[in-house]
Structures are given as structure tokens and as C-alpha cells.
Amino acid sequence: MLALHGTGVGAGIAIGKARVISKPGDNIARYEVAEDDLNAELKRFKVGVENAIASLISAGEKFEDSIPEEVAALLETHSLILQDPMLQEETVKIIRDKNVNAEYALLIYQKRMQKVFDEIPDPYLSSKSADISQVIQRVQGALIESDESAEQSLNNQPDGAFDGEIIIANDLTPADTIALKKHQISGFLTNLGGPTSHTAILARSLQIPAIVGLHNALNLLRTGDLLIVDGKRGVILAGPDEVSLDAYRRRREKIIHRSQALETLREAESVSLDGQKVNLLSNVELPEEVALSVRQNAEGVGLYRTEFLFMNREELPDEEEQYQVYSEVLKSSDKSVTIRTLDLGADKQVDGGRVSESQGTNPALGLRAIRLCLHDLGLFKPHLRAIFRASVHGKTKLMVPMLSTVEELDQLFILIAEVKQELRAQGCEFDDAIPIGAMIEVPAAAVAADIFAHKLDFLSIGTNDLIQYTLAIDRIDDEVNYLYDPLHPSILRLVKMVIDAGKNANIPVSMCGEMAGEPEFTRVLLALGLREFSMDPASLLEVKQRILMSDIRLLEQALPAIMSEMEPGKLRQKVTALNQ
Amino acid sequence: MIERDIEVVNKLGLHARAASKLVKLTAGFSSTIKLISREQEVDAKSIMGILMLAATQGTTLKLTVDGEDEVKAADAVAALFADYFGEGE
């Protein structure tokens, strides 16, 4: 039995078979091959080479008689490289000497050859390393296909192929996470990532246990291993014994039991002990998720992320496609839906190549979100038009992400006026009174929230980015994410400034970051004056339970002592004390 | 063992297609066939080895052949080089 530790991001316990996923060629997994298994691995390599040769022959056969001479020559070169004694001997030597799997040995060999060829001065001969790389990738691909225990590419799998399994990946991009939703997986593990990365958000939305920041998971675990994943404690047990299995099965039962108990709160109105109404809304990504929001009896959608329609595809969606999707979202809820305009850039890149080309060295601080949209009106205007046109299908609110200057807001208002005028001229119907709000997630906007509050209809605090920017830490860099602290005094002060600015301007302030969905912070946020929480629908009942048991007047009395506390440890204690 | 100097006379040098032809030829002999350029010695039955020599037009290589059919093999290899690998220039 092997135990691994990481950062647990989705609570609960999963027991299931491991499934290592990866895209062939760009992320070859390395794993140890025990001395006893070396011969089997060498045989696997031999079969992989044979299969690669067979796939090359079948590629040639596609041309039948009329195979062009150039192609024939290329296929011949590739087939000679495949049969090259040096490639085979050297790879076998690496497998033996380093006790690694065949795919990884090939990767090492490929890198060596790359180096040799890079030093060849003749550019034509030097470029031949590309042929070698292609051949090696063909063998790696053949190994992966010929062997059920190796990585499989997510997107090529039919719906439900990974049901019940625990997915293991180096990292999951937001685009990958969409593909994952096609499978009823029971948990996932990633080498990278922290508690507020997209993978973590995914885990919460799927209501499954997950562990991130596991440097070694990909290397030590293999497809088919039986795993226990304890999402709360961040522990993985591989190849567990019967005693552990039994204990964890019982704990899993208990957790399921508790979530069933929370179900009874579904219909309850979220009112505090002292009679104050608190609005609980949900964050959604996919139109289908609105149904979960409705089922959880949320007051509406506080954050609908539009960028997901733009990912995992070659071509950008046009106005009509966007209109259809936004209409579907609005129709499926009879409560308000806050549509956030495109938050592309940074860790969310469009496949079509539109955004990714001009990636700066620090994308989180670069051309993203509203900045990108105002920069690329060809992208932004059809987006705004689609939202306004869809607004006839439900209570729509519009929210822009990453606002940092008043000029951006002025430009936005001009654009909206233009869009409305165009739609009117074209005889398109739309809701003329859509409330316009902004996410406060850049510290500059939080400090100057009063300035923005006077120009907007509502504010929404995006804590994930606000914390990342305020504390200057990259939330997906697991070497610094221990510094990510929602209770840092600067964060509590900024949140309070934004809430107070909203009160003074008489506009609502909500919070749609991860912090809003964590029950341990519910009471301190109530004390700070927050009355609207938008979160993953999966967290809604637990937060509601906290609210039902809270007397906000008492919490408010405890606030000054928290805000003036100079010791971080004591501050944390005082916040924890609120929960008792 | 036979040892002989041969010159790369074809315009493109030992590029992929020439190397392919050479490998197909050498594969038919049982002898060990090596090509040496300065310090680098490669197996003339390995296409990657031949490519790694990066031999351009005008390069002189040392050919060594060792085995039962060494005379025939050395002659055949030398002939292929002299024939510009069938490329005509």
C-alpha cells in the first residue's frame, strides 16, 4: 500500500480504479519498471515498434497505386528509421539502464538525437531530426494504443468511457475539464494546481473528491491501480489493504449520509436567526448546469461564465451561436442570470489562435478579460449583441470582469449604447434596462470601489483573482500557493471597502469567488456586511445551513476585534471562533 | 577487413533519400559496414547514423567493411557513392 499527499480540493471519499490520461507526444509519463518486469517492458517496446511499422504501411496503402513519389520516399525514410538498429538498441539500453517505461525511454532518446542534429550546420540535414521525432511519436502512440495501462487522450473518448474511474493527469486545462464532464468520474488527481485553480473549481462543481499539487502522482500511479482518494485530507492510498478499504467505505457512507441530511434544507429560505434575508446564487459554466442551480433552489445565477463556449474548438462561435446558448441559459431559469462577459486570456486560452498568439510572459497581468475585449471589438461586439438579443428570454444582468480603470467603463458604456442603437435600427428586441455591473477583482478597483459604484448598478467581488493580485501569488503555482490566504487582513479590508462602497452608493454587492462558497468564511463575510453569495451550486446547502444558524447582529459585534487584530494567528482564531 | 576512402560527390550530400538508398544496400550484406568522418564512426546500416554524419558534397569518408562478403559489399557501396546515389548530379 502506497500513500501520497497533496492538496485536497473536493471533499468526500472516492474509491475506484486509476486512469492515467495524457496526450501522446506532449506529455509522456515516466514510471519505474521493476527489474522483474524489464523483459515484459522490452517485449512491449518490440510490439510497439511492430505496430508502428504496420500503421506506417497502412498509411501508405491509403494511396493505393498512385502514391506520389515524395510521399513514398518519406514513408520509406520513416520505415527505415523505425527499423534502425541504433534506435532500437539505444532505446532498449535506456529502458534497462534507467528502469523506465518504453515511451519515456523513447523521449530521452529523441531529446538526445535532437541535440545531435541541432549541432549539424547544414540546415537541410539538421531538419531531419523532425522525421526522427515523428517516427518516435508514432512508436509512442502505438505503445499507448497497444497497451490499456497507458495514457489515453480525453477528448477522443466516447461519453462515459471513464465512468467510476479516478482520473490522473499532469494538469487539467479549463478546456480539458469540459471534456471531463462527459464522464461520470469518481475523482481526479493532478500534479499541478492549488486549491483555487480551475481543476479545484471543477471538482467542487462535480461534487467529487480531488487532490491537486501531487508532484508524483503521474509517475507512481498506473492505470488500473485501485485507489482510495480522501479529498478532505488530501491523501491517496494506492493498492489499499482490506482493513483500509473497509474503514474508508464506512467513512464514505457517513459523508453521503450527511449530504442527504443537508438535502432537507433545499426548500428552506435562507434567513438568519435575527431575520435577515441572505441571497444565495450559483455560479455556472454550462447551460446544463442551470438545472442544478434551479434544483438547489438558488435565487438565481450570480455568475454565468461565457468563455467556456469559446474553448476547446478551432473556430470562434459567431453571434448567432452565442445568442442560442445564452437564450437557452436564460430560458432555463425564471430567476435573474448575471452574464459575465468574456474572461479570456491568462489561463483560459482560445484554441482558434486568436488569443494565444500574443501571450505575454505574465498573462495574468496581461491582455485579458475586459482589456482583451475592448482591444478586439470584432470579438466583443458580437458577444454584446448576442447577450442583449438573448435578454428578452429572461432576467438578464451584465457583468464585466477585471475592471481596473474608469476609462474602460466609459468605453464599455459607449459600446453598449452603440449595440442598442444598432439593434433598434435592425428591429431586434432586447431588454433596455439590463443592469450593468462589474467584478471587483483587481486591487485598484477594490480600493477605488466608491468611484465605480457610482457608475454601476451592482458590484461583484471576485475573490480568487483579488487574493492572487493583492498577495502577488500565482494561484496555480503550487510552490507559492500556501501564501494564498482569504483571511489576510488586506483581503478582509478590501472586501469591506467594496461592501461599504456599495452601501453608500445604494447598489447591491455580491461575491462570486471561491470564498463565497466556503462555509468556514460564511460568518465572517456576513459580519463584513455581505448579503449576496454566489457559489458553486454544490456548496449552496452547506452555506445555507450556516446562515440559518447565524445571528448577524452578534457577528457584527465581533467584527471590530477581528479587523483590528494584528496577529495573523489570533485573527484566524477569532474567525474560527465565529463558527462555534 | 577492407578500408577505403570514398568521396561524397553528389550535390545534395548524404541526405535522407541518399541515406535510405545506402541503408537498403548495406542491409543486404552480412559484413559489418562502418562509415567514419573525422572522429565520428557510424553503422552504415543505420539511417540515423548516416544522417548524423551530416556529410555534404566534397566530404571524404572512410569506409570499413569486415565480414565474409566484405569485397562485394565495399565495391557496391563505393559504386553507389560514385553513381551520385542515382541522382545524376
CSV table of N, CA, C and O in Angstrom, one decimal, chain A residues 69-70 73 76-77 80-87 89 109 113 116-117 120-122 124-125 128 131-132, chain B residues 12-17 19-21 23-24 40 42-43 45-56:
chain,number,residue,atom,x,y,z
A,69,GLU,N,5.5,10.3,-55.5
A,69,GLU,CA,6.9,9.9,-55.3
A,69,GLU,C,7.5,10.4,-54.0
A,69,GLU,O,8.2,9.7,-53.2
A,70,GLU,N,7.2,11.7,-53.7
A,70,GLU,CA,7.7,12.3,-52.5
A,70,GLU,C,7.2,11.6,-51.2
A,70,GLU,O,7.9,11.4,-50.3
A,73,ALA,N,8.9,8.3,-50.8
A,73,ALA,CA,10.2,8.5,-50.3
A,73,ALA,C,10.2,8.7,-48.8
A,73,ALA,O,11.0,8.2,-48.0
A,76,GLU,N,9.3,5.7,-46.9
A,76,GLU,CA,10.4,4.8,-46.9
A,76,GLU,C,11.5,5.2,-45.8
A,76,GLU,O,12.0,4.4,-45.0
A,77,THR,N,11.7,6.5,-45.8
A,77,THR,CA,12.7,7.0,-44.8
A,77,THR,C,12.2,6.7,-43.4
A,77,THR,O,12.9,6.2,-42.5
A,80,LEU,N,12.6,3.1,-42.6
A,80,LEU,CA,14.0,2.7,-42.3
A,80,LEU,C,14.4,3.2,-40.9
A,80,LEU,O,15.1,2.5,-40.2
A,81,ILE,N,13.9,4.4,-40.5
A,81,ILE,CA,14.2,4.9,-39.2
A,81,ILE,C,13.6,4.0,-38.1
A,81,ILE,O,14.3,3.6,-37.1
A,82,LEU,N,12.4,3.5,-38.4
A,82,LEU,CA,11.7,2.6,-37.4
A,82,LEU,C,12.5,1.3,-37.3
A,82,LEU,O,12.6,0.7,-36.2
A,83,GLN,N,13.1,0.8,-38.4
A,83,GLN,CA,13.8,-0.4,-38.3
A,83,GLN,C,15.3,-0.2,-38.0
A,83,GLN,O,16.1,-1.2,-37.9
A,84,ASP,N,15.7,1.0,-37.7
A,84,ASP,CA,17.1,1.3,-37.5
A,84,ASP,C,17.6,0.6,-36.3
A,84,ASP,O,17.0,0.7,-35.2
A,85,PRO,N,18.7,-0.1,-36.4
A,85,PRO,CA,19.2,-0.9,-35.3
A,85,PRO,C,19.6,0.1,-34.1
A,85,PRO,O,19.5,-0.3,-33.0
A,86,MET,N,20.1,1.3,-34.5
A,86,MET,CA,20.6,2.2,-33.4
A,86,MET,C,19.4,2.6,-32.6
A,86,MET,O,19.5,2.6,-31.3
A,87,LEU,N,18.3,3.0,-33.2
A,87,LEU,CA,17.1,3.4,-32.4
A,87,LEU,C,16.7,2.3,-31.5
A,87,LEU,O,16.4,2.6,-30.3
A,89,GLU,N,18.4,-0.4,-30.4
A,89,GLU,CA,19.4,-0.8,-29.4
A,89,GLU,C,19.5,0.3,-28.3
A,89,GLU,O,19.6,0.0,-27.1
A,109,TYR,N,15.6,9.3,-25.7
A,109,TYR,CA,16.4,9.1,-27.0
A,109,TYR,C,16.1,10.3,-28.0
A,109,TYR,O,17.0,10.8,-28.6
A,113,MET,N,18.9,12.8,-29.7
A,113,MET,CA,19.0,12.9,-31.1
A,113,MET,C,18.8,14.4,-31.6
A,113,MET,O,19.5,14.9,-32.4
A,116,VAL,N,22.0,16.2,-31.1
A,116,VAL,CA,23.0,15.9,-32.1
A,116,VAL,C,22.7,16.6,-33.4
A,116,VAL,O,23.5,17.3,-34.0
A,117,PHE,N,21.4,16.6,-33.8
A,117,PHE,CA,21.0,17.2,-35.1
A,117,PHE,C,21.0,18.7,-35.0
A,117,PHE,O,21.3,19.3,-36.0
A,120,ILE,N,24.2,20.1,-36.3
A,120,ILE,CA,24.6,20.0,-37.7
A,120,ILE,C,24.5,21.3,-38.4
A,120,ILE,O,23.4,21.9,-38.3
A,121,PRO,N,25.6,21.8,-39.0
A,121,PRO,CA,25.4,23.2,-39.6
A,121,PRO,C,24.5,23.2,-40.8
A,121,PRO,O,23.9,24.2,-41.0
A,122,ASP,N,24.5,22.1,-41.6
A,122,ASP,CA,23.7,22.1,-42.8
A,122,ASP,C,22.2,22.1,-42.4
A,122,ASP,O,21.8,21.2,-41.8
A,124,TYR,N,19.5,21.7,-44.0
A,124,TYR,CA,18.6,20.6,-44.5
A,124,TYR,C,18.8,19.3,-43.7
A,124,TYR,O,17.8,18.7,-43.3
A,125,LEU,N,20.1,19.0,-43.5
A,125,LEU,CA,20.3,17.7,-42.7
A,125,LEU,C,19.9,17.9,-41.3
A,125,LEU,O,19.3,17.0,-40.7
A,128,LYS,N,16.4,17.1,-40.4
A,128,LYS,CA,15.9,15.7,-40.4
A,128,LYS,C,15.5,15.2,-39.1
A,128,LYS,O,14.9,14.1,-38.9
A,131,ASP,N,11.9,14.3,-38.7
A,131,ASP,CA,11.5,12.9,-39.1
A,131,ASP,C,11.7,11.9,-38.0
A,131,ASP,O,10.8,11.1,-37.8
A,132,ILE,N,12.8,12.1,-37.3
A,132,ILE,CA,13.1,11.1,-36.2
A,132,ILE,C,12.0,11.3,-35.1
A,132,ILE,O,11.5,10.4,-34.6
B,12,LEU,N,23.6,17.0,-53.3
B,12,LEU,CA,22.9,17.2,-52.0
B,12,LEU,C,23.5,16.6,-50.8
B,12,LEU,O,23.1,16.8,-49.7
B,13,GLY,N,24.6,15.8,-51.0
B,13,GLY,CA,25.2,15.1,-49.9
B,13,GLY,C,24.4,13.9,-49.3
B,13,GLY,O,23.5,13.5,-50.0
B,14,LEU,N,24.8,13.5,-48.1
B,14,LEU,CA,24.1,12.3,-47.6
B,14,LEU,C,22.8,12.7,-46.9
B,14,LEU,O,22.7,12.6,-45.7
B,15,HIS,N,21.9,13.1,-47.7
B,15,HIS,CA,20.6,13.5,-47.2
B,15,HIS,C,19.7,12.3,-47.0
B,15,HIS,O,20.1,11.1,-47.3
B,16,ALA,N,18.4,12.5,-46.7
B,16,ALA,CA,17.6,11.4,-46.3
B,16,ALA,C,17.4,10.3,-47.4
B,16,ALA,O,17.5,9.1,-47.1
B,17,ARG,N,17.2,10.8,-48.6
B,17,ARG,CA,17.0,9.8,-49.7
B,17,ARG,C,18.2,9.0,-50.0
B,17,ARG,O,18.2,7.8,-50.2
B,19,ALA,N,20.6,8.5,-48.0
B,19,ALA,CA,20.9,7.6,-46.8
B,19,ALA,C,20.0,6.4,-46.9
B,19,ALA,O,20.4,5.2,-46.6
B,20,SER,N,18.7,6.6,-47.3
B,20,SER,CA,17.8,5.4,-47.5
B,20,SER,C,18.3,4.4,-48.5
B,20,SER,O,18.3,3.2,-48.2
B,21,LYS,N,18.8,4.9,-49.6
B,21,LYS,CA,19.4,4.0,-50.6
B,21,LYS,C,20.6,3.2,-50.0
B,21,LYS,O,20.7,2.0,-50.3
B,23,VAL,N,21.2,2.5,-46.9
B,23,VAL,CA,20.8,1.5,-45.9
B,23,VAL,C,20.2,0.3,-46.6
B,23,VAL,O,20.4,-0.8,-46.2
B,24,LYS,N,19.4,0.6,-47.6
B,24,LYS,CA,18.8,-0.6,-48.3
B,24,LYS,C,19.9,-1.5,-48.9
B,24,LYS,O,19.7,-2.7,-49.0
B,40,GLN,N,33.9,10.7,-35.9
B,40,GLN,CA,32.6,10.0,-35.7
B,40,GLN,C,32.5,8.7,-36.6
B,40,GLN,O,32.8,8.7,-37.8
B,42,VAL,N,30.0,5.6,-37.6
B,42,VAL,CA,28.6,5.1,-37.5
B,42,VAL,C,28.4,3.8,-38.3
B,42,VAL,O,29.2,3.5,-39.2
B,43,ASP,N,27.3,3.2,-38.0
B,43,ASP,CA,26.9,1.9,-38.6
B,43,ASP,C,26.2,2.3,-40.0
B,43,ASP,O,25.2,3.0,-40.0
B,45,LYS,N,24.4,0.7,-41.6
B,45,LYS,CA,23.1,0.0,-41.8
B,45,LYS,C,22.0,0.8,-41.0
B,45,LYS,O,20.9,0.4,-40.9
B,46,SER,N,22.5,1.9,-40.3
B,46,SER,CA,21.6,2.7,-39.5
B,46,SER,C,21.3,4.1,-40.3
B,46,SER,O,22.3,4.9,-40.4
B,47,ILE,N,20.1,4.3,-40.6
B,47,ILE,CA,19.8,5.6,-41.4
B,47,ILE,C,20.1,6.8,-40.5
B,47,ILE,O,20.6,7.8,-41.0
B,48,MET,N,19.8,6.6,-39.2
B,48,MET,CA,20.1,7.8,-38.3
B,48,MET,C,21.5,8.0,-38.2
B,48,MET,O,22.0,9.2,-38.1
B,49,GLY,N,22.3,7.0,-38.1
B,49,GLY,CA,23.8,7.1,-38.0
B,49,GLY,C,24.3,7.9,-39.2
B,49,GLY,O,25.1,8.8,-39.1
B,50,ILE,N,23.8,7.5,-40.4
B,50,ILE,CA,24.3,8.1,-41.7
B,50,ILE,C,23.9,9.6,-41.7
B,50,ILE,O,24.7,10.4,-42.0
B,51,LEU,N,22.6,9.8,-41.3
B,51,LEU,CA,22.2,11.2,-41.2
B,51,LEU,C,23.0,12.1,-40.3
B,51,LEU,O,23.3,13.2,-40.5
B,52,MET,N,23.4,11.4,-39.2
B,52,MET,CA,24.2,12.2,-38.2
B,52,MET,C,25.6,12.6,-38.7
B,52,MET,O,26.2,13.5,-38.1
B,53,LEU,N,26.1,11.9,-39.7
B,53,LEU,CA,27.4,12.2,-40.2
B,53,LEU,C,27.3,13.6,-40.9
B,53,LEU,O,28.3,14.3,-40.9
B,54,ALA,N,26.2,14.0,-41.3
B,54,ALA,CA,26.0,15.3,-42.0
B,54,ALA,C,27.0,15.5,-43.0
B,54,ALA,O,27.6,16.6,-43.1
B,55,ALA,N,27.2,14.5,-43.9
B,55,ALA,CA,28.3,14.6,-44.9
B,55,ALA,C,27.7,15.4,-46.1
B,55,ALA,O,26.8,15.0,-46.7
B,56,THR,N,28.4,16.5,-46.4
B,56,THR,CA,28.0,17.3,-47.6
B,56,THR,C,28.9,17.0,-48.8
B,56,THR,O,29.8,16.2,-48.6
